[in-house]
Coordinates of C-alpha atoms and ligand atoms in Angstrom, one line a residue:
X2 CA 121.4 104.1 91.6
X3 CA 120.9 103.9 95.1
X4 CA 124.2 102.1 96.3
X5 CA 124.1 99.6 99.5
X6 CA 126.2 96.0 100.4
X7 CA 124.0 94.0 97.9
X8 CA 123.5 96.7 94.9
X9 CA 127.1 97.7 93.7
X10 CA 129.7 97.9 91.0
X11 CA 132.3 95.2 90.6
X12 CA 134.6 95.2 87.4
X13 CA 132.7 97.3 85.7
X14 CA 129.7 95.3 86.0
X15 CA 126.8 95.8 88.2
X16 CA 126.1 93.5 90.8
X17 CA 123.3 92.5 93.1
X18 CA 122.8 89.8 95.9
X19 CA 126.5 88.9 94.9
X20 CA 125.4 87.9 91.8
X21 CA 126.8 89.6 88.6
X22 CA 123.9 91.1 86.7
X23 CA 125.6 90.1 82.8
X24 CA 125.5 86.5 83.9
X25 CA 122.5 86.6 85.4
X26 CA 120.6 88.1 82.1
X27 CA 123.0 85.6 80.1
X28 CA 121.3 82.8 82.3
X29 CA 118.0 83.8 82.7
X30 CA 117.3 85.8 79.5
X31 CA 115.8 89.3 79.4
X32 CA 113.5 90.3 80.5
X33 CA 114.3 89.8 84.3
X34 CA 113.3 90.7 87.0
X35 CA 115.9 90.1 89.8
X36 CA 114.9 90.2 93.8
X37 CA 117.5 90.9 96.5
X38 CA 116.2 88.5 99.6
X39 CA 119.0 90.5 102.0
X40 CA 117.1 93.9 100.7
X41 CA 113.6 92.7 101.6
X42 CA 115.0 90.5 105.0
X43 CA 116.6 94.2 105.9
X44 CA 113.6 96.3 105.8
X45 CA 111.1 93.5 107.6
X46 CA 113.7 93.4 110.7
X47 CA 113.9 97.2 109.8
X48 CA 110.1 97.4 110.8
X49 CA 109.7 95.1 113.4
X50 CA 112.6 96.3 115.6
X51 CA 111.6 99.4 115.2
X52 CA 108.5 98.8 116.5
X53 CA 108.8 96.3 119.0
X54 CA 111.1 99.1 120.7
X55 CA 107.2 100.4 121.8
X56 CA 104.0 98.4 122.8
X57 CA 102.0 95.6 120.7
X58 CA 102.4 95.7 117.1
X59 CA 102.4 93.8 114.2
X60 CA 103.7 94.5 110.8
X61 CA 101.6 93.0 107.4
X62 CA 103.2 92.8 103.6
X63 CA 101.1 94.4 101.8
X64 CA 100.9 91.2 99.1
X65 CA 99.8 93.7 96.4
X66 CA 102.9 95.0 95.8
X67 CA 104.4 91.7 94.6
X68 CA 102.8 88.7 95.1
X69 CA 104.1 85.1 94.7
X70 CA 104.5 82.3 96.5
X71 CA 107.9 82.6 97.8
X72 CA 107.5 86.3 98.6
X73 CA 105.0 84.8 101.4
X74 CA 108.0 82.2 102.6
X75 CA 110.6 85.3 103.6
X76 CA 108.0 87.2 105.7
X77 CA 106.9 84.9 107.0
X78 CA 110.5 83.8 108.2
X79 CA 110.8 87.3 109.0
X80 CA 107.8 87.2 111.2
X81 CA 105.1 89.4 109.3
X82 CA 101.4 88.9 108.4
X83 CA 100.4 89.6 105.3
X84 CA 97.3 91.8 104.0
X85 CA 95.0 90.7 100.6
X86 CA 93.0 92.6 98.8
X87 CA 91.5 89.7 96.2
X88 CA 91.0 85.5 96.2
X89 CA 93.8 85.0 93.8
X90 CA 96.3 87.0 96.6
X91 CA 94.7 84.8 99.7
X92 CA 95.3 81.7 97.4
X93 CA 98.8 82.5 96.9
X94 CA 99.5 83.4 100.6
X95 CA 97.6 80.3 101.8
X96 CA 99.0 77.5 99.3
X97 CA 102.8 79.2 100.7
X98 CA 101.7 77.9 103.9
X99 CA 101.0 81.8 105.0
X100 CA 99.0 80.8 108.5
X101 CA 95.4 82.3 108.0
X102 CA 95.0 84.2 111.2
X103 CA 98.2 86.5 110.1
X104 CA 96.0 87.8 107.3
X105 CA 94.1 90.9 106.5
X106 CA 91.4 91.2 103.8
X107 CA 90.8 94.3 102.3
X108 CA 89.0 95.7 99.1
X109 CA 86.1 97.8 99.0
X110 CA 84.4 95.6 96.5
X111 CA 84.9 92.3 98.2
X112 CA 82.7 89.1 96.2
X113 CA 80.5 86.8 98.1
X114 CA 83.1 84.2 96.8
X115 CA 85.7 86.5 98.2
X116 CA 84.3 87.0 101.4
X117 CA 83.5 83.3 102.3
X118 CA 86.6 82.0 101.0
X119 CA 88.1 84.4 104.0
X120 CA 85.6 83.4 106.6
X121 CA 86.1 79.6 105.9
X122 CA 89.6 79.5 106.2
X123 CA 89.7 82.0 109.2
X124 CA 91.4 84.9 108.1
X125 CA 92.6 87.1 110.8
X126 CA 90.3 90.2 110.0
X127 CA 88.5 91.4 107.2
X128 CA 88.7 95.1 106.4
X129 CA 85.0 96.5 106.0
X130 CA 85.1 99.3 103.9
X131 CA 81.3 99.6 102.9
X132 CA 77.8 99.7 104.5
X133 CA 76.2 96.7 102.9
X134 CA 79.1 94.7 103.5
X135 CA 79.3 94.2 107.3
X136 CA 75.2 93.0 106.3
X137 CA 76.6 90.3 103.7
X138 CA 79.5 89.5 105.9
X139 CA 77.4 88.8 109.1
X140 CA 75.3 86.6 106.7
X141 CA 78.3 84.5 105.3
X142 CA 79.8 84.0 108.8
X143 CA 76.4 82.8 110.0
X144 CA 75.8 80.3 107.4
X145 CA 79.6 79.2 108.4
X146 CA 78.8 79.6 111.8
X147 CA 81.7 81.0 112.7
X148 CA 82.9 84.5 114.3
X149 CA 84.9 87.3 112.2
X150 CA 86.6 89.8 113.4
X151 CA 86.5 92.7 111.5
X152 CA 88.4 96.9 111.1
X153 CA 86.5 99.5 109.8
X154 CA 88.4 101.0 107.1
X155 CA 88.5 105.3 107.9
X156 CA 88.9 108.1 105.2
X157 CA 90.5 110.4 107.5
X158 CA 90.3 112.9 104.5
X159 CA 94.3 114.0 104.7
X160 CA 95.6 115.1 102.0
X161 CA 99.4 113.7 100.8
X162 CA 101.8 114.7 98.2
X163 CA 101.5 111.8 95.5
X164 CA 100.6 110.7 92.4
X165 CA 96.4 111.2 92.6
X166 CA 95.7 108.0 91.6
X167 CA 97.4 106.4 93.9
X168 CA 96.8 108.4 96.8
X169 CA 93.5 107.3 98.6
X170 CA 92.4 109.3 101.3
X171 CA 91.1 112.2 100.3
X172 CA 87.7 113.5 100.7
X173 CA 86.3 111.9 97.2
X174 CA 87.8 108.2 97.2
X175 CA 86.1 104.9 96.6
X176 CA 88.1 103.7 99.8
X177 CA 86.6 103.4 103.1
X178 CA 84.0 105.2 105.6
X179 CA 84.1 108.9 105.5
X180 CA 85.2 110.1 108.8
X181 CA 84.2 113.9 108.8
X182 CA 80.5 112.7 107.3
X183 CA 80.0 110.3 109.6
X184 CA 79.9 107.4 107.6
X185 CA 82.5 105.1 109.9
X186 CA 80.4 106.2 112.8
X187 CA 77.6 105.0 111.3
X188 CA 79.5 101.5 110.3
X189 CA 80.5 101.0 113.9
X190 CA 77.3 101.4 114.8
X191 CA 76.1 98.4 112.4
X192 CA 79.3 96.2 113.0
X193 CA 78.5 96.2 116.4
X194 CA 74.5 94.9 116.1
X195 CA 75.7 91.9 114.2
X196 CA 75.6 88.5 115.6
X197 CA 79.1 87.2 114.0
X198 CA 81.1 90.4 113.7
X199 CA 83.5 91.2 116.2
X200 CA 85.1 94.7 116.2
X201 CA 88.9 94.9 116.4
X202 CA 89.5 97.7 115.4
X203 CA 90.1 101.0 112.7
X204 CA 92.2 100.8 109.4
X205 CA 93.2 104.0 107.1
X206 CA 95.6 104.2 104.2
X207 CA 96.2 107.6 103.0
X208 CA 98.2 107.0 100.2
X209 CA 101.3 105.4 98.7
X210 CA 105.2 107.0 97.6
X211 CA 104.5 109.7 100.6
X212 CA 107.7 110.8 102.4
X213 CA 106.8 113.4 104.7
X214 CA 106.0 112.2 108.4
X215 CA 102.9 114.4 108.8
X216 CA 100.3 113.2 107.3
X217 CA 100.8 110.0 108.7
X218 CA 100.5 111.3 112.4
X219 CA 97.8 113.6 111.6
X220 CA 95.6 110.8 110.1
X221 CA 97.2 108.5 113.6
X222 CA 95.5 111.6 115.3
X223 CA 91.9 111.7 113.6
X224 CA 91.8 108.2 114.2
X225 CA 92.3 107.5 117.7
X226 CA 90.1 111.0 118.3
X227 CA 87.5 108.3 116.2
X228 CA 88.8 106.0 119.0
X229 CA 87.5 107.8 122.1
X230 CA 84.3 108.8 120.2
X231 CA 83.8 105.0 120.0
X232 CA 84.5 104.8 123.5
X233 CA 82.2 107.3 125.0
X234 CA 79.4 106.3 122.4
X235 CA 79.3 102.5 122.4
X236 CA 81.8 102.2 125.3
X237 CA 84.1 99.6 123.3
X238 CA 88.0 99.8 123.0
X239 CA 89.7 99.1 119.7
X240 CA 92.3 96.6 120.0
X241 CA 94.3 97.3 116.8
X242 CA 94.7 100.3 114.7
X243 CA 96.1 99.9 111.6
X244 CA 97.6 102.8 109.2
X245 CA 98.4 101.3 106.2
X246 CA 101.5 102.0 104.4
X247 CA 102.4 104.5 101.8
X248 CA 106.3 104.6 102.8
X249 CA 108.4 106.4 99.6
X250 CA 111.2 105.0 98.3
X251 CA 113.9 106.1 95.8
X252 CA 113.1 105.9 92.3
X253 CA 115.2 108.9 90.8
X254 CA 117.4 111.5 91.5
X255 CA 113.7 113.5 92.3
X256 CA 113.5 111.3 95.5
X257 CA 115.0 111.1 99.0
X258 CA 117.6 108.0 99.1
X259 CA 116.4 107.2 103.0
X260 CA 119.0 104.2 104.0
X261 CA 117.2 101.1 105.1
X262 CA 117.2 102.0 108.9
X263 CA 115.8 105.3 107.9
X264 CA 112.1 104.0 107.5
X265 CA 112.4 103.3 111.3
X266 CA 112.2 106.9 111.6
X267 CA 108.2 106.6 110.3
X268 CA 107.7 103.9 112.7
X269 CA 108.7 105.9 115.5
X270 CA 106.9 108.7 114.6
X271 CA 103.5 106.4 115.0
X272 CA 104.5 104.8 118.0
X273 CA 105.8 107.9 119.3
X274 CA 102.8 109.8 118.5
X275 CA 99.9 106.7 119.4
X276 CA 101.7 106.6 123.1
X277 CA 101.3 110.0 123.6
X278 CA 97.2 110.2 122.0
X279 CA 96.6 107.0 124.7
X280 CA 98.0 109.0 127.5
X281 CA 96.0 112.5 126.2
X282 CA 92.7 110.8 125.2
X283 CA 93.1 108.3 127.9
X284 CA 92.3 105.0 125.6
X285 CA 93.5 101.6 126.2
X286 CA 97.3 101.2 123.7
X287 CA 95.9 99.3 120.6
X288 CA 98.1 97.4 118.6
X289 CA 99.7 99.3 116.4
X290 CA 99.6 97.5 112.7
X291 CA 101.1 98.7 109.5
X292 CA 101.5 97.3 106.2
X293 CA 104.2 98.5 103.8
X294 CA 104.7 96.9 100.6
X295 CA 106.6 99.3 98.2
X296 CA 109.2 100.2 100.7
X297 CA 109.9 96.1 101.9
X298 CA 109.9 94.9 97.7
X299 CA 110.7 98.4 96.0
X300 CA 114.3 98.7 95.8
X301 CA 115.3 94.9 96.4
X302 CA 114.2 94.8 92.5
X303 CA 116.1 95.8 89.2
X304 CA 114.8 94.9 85.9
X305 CA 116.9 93.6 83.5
X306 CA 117.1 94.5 79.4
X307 CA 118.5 93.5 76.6
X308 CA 119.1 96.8 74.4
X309 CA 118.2 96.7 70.6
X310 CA 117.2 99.7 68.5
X311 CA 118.5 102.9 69.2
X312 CA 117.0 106.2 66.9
X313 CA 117.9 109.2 67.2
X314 CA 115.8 111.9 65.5
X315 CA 118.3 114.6 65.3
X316 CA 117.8 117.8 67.9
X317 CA 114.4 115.6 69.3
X318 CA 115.2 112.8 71.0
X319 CA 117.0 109.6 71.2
X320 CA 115.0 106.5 72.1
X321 CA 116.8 103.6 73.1
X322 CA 114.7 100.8 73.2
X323 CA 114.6 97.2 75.4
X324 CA 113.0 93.8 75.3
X325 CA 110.6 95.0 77.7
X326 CA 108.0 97.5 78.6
X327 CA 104.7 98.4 79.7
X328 CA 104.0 94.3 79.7
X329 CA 106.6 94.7 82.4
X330 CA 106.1 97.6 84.2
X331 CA 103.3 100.1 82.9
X332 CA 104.0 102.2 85.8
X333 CA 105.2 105.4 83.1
X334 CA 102.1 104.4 81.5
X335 CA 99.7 105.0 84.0
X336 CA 101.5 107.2 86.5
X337 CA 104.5 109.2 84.7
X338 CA 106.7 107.2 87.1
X339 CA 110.4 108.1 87.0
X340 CA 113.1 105.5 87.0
X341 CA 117.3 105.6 86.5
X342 CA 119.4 103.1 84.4
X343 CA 122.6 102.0 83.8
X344 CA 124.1 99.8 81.8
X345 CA 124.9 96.6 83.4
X346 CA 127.7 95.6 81.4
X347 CA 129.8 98.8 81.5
X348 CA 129.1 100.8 84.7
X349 CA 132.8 102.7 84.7
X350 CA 131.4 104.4 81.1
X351 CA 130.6 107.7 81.6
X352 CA 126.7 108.5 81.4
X353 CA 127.3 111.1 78.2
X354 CA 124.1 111.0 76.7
X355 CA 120.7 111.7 77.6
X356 CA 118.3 109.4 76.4
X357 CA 114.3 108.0 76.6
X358 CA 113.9 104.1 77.2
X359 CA 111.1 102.7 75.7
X360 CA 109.6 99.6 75.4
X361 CA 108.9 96.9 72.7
X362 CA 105.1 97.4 72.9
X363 CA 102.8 99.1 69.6
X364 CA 101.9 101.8 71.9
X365 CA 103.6 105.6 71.6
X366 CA 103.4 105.8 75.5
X367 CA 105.2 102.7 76.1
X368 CA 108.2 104.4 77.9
X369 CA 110.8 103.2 81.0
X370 CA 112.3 105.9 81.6
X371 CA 112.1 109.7 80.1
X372 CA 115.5 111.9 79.9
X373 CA 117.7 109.6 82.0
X374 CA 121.6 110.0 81.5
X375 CA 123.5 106.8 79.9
X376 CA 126.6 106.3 78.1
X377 CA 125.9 105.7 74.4
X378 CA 124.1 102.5 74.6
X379 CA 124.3 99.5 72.1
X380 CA 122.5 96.9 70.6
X381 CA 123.0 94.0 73.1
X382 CA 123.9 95.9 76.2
X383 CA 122.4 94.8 79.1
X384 CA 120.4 97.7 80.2
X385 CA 119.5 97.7 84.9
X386 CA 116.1 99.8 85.5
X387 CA 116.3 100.4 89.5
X388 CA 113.4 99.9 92.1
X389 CA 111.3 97.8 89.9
X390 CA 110.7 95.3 93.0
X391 CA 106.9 97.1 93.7
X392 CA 104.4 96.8 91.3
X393 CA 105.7 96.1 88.2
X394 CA 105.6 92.3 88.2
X395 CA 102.7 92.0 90.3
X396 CA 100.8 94.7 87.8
X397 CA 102.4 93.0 84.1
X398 CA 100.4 91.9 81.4
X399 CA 100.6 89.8 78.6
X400 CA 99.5 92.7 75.9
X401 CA 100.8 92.4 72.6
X402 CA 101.1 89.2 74.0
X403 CA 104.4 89.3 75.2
X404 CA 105.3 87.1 78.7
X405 CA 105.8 88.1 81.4
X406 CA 109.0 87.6 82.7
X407 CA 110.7 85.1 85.1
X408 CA 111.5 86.6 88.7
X409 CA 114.8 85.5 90.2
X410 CA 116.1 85.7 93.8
X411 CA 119.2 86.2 94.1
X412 CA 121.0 86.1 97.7
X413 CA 125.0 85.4 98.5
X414 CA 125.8 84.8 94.7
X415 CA 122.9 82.3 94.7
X416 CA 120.4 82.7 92.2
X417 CA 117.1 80.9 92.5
X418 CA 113.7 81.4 90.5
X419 CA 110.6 82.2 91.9
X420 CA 108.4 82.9 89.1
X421 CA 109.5 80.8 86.1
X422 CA 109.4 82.4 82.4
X423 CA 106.2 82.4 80.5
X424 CA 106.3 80.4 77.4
X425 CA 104.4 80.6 73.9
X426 CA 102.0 77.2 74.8
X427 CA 101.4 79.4 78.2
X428 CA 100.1 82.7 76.3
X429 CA 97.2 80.4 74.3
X430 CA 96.6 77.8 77.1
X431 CA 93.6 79.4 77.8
X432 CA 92.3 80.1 74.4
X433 CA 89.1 78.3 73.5
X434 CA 88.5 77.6 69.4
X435 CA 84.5 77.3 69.3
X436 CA 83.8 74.1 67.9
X437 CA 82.0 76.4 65.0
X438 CA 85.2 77.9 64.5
X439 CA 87.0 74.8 64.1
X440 CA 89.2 74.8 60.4
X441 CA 87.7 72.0 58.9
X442 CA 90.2 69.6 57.3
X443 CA 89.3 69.0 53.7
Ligands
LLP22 N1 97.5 99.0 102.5 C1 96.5 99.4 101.7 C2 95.1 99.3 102.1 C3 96.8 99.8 100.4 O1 95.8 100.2 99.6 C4 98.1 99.8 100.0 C5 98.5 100.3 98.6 C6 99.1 99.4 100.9 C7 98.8 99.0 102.2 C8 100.6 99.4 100.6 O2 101.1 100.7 100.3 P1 102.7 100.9 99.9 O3 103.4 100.7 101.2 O4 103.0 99.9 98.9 O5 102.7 102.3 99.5 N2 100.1 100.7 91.8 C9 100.5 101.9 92.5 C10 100.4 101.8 94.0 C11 99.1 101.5 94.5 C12 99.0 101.4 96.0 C13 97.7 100.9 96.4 N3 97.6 100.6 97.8 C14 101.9 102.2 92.0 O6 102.5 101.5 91.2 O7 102.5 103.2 92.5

């Protein structure tokens, strides 16, 4: 595990936010997901300091990464915006009292619906990211009668070392305007003959879990190049440029354990590099925006299992398998994601075994973690999967028609839910019985 204040051993028990992690699953039940509010409070400040060390800026939470109402309270506190990417994200972030002009709309298959529910309740921008879009967009702010302002989302085209579904800005990607074919030339150029649109500004995301600095600058680089093209063709200045996030995190021991003030070092980088391209290409400083989600939510989360069979085929393998699984997290599933363990309940044991976690679900690739090294577990040890704060609750599922689990926040030995549990009468409360269906009582 990645050790820090509020993620730690104490008599032989793991504890996080001060709260001991065997109590907390003896509370709660398993599975849990358990948040650390000083974990995701650190890396906001982390970001904003960081940044406010340079010119304008403002930092979103990409909501994507875990999205719930009370997520939208503590950035908010910690001064963020927050970008969307669907109705049902803006509905959470608006009914937590998230103030509508601190929020981004992305997606690059926005509905109708979608786009009018931003327009009408005055998002701050919406994030074009295709050609007949800025047409429909014009048409739903006109019919409003109201002004929108709007980013054209770039596809640099820079290549980064992830995951390739997850990384989104290479040449072929269903993401944003094609920089070296023209294509966000050509959406300027539309955005700017509306009647309702107002340009702010560029967006680009290259990609997600990226650690290295350079691509991030070198896409910075292609962008505010874009900038002064903009400039000397349609003699407007961009007032924001926004790249995204994509910041890594530690998942394994295959990853970099960057301390919390070490994600400042990206930051910087931008700034750094976006002073010196205004000085160069002589452009007016836009405000620099970025929006991390896995690096804010990532690491402030542990799951939490309850471990019940364990079969070992001899010289194969030995599965030990939890409560859980790909309901909770499919991220093995759909991305060969690695994760470390422990057990909770005895974290002095020596890790003498090496062993595959899988999950509860009738599915042979419904795997936690591959090869990871425990001590021999039993049934009923509680069982800590790390860095489970991004995208595992906000991408869970009910299949087999397990719940999804309860999301805690723990803080100063406090404990406090913010998703409650999922019960039976919750799984079927949408279920319709036709009436032709209907068992007649005889
Ligand atoms: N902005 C945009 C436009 C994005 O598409 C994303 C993530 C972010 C910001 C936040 O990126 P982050 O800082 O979290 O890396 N489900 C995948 C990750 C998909 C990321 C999609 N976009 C996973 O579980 O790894």
């Amino acid at each position: 595990m990645n050790q820090r204040e509020t993620l730690c051993v104490k008599d032989d028990h793991l504890v996080i936010g001060g709260c001991d992690a065997v109590s907390l699953a003896a509370e709660f039940g398993t599975p849990l997901y358990v948040m650390d509010e000083a974990f995701i409070r650190g890396m906001c400040r982390i970001y904003r300091e960081s940044l406010a060390e340079y010119g304008p800026y403002r930092v979103l939470y990409a909501s994507k990464a875990f999205c719930c109402k009370g997520i939208y309270r503590i950035v908010e506190e910690e001064g963020l915006g927050a970008d969307v990417v669907s109705g049902g994200e803006l509905y959470t972030a608006l009914s937590a009292g998230m103030p509508a002009d601190s929020i981004y709309f992305h997606g690059n298959n926005k509905t109708v619906e979608e786009l009018e529910m931003a327009v009408e309740n005055g998002v701050h921008a919406v994030v074009l990211d295709c050609l007949d879009e800025i047409g429909l967009l014009d048409h739903v702010a006109d019919s409003l009668d109201k002004e929108v302002g709007v980013l054209v989302r770039v596809n640099p085209g820079v290549e980064a070392h992830t995951h390739h579904y997850i990384q989104t800005a290479k040449p072929d990607s269903k993401f944003g305007f094609n920089l070296a074919a023209g294509l966000a030339e050509e959406a300027v150029g539309a955005v700017l003959k509306t009647q309702h649109l107002r340009l702010l500004g560029l967006h680009a995301h290259i990609g997600s879990q990226i650690f290295d600095k350079k691509p991030f600058v070198l896409a910075l680089h292609k962008l505010t190049d874009f900038m002064k093209e903009i400039r000397e063709k349609f003699g407007v200045d961009c007032e924001e440029l926004n790249l995204g996030g994509g910041f890594g995190i530690w998942y394994s021991e295959e990853d970099r354990k960057i301390p919390a003030s070490g994600y400042a070092e990206y930051t910087r980088a931008l700034a750094e590099a976006l002073d010196e391209d205004v000085r160069e290409k002589k452009l007016k400083r836009p405000v620099l925006v970025i929006e991390p989600g896995r690096s804010i939510v990532g690491e402030a989360g542990v799951t939490l299992y309850t471990v019940g069979a364990v079969k070992e085929i001899p010289g194969i393998r030995k599965y030990v398998s939890v409560d859980g699984g790909m309901f909770d997290n499919p991220r093995f599933a759909l991305y060969q994601a690695k994760y470390s363990a422990a057990l909770a309940n005895r974290m002095n044991d020596k890790a003498e075994e090496t062993v595959t976690i899988a999950g509860k679900c009738c599915e042979s690739g419904d795997m936690l973690a591959v090869d990871v090294r425990l001590p021999k577990a039993e049934r009923g040890d509680t069982l800590a999967v790390f860095s489970t704060g991004a995208y595992n609750y906000s991408m869970a599922s009910n299949y087999n028609r397990n719940a999804v689990p309860p999301v805690v926040l723990v803080c100063d030995g406090r404990a406090d839910l913010l998703v409650k549990p999922q019960s039976y009468e919750d799984l079927v409360r949408n279920d319709v019985i036709p009436a032709r269906l209907q068992k007649v009582k005889r």
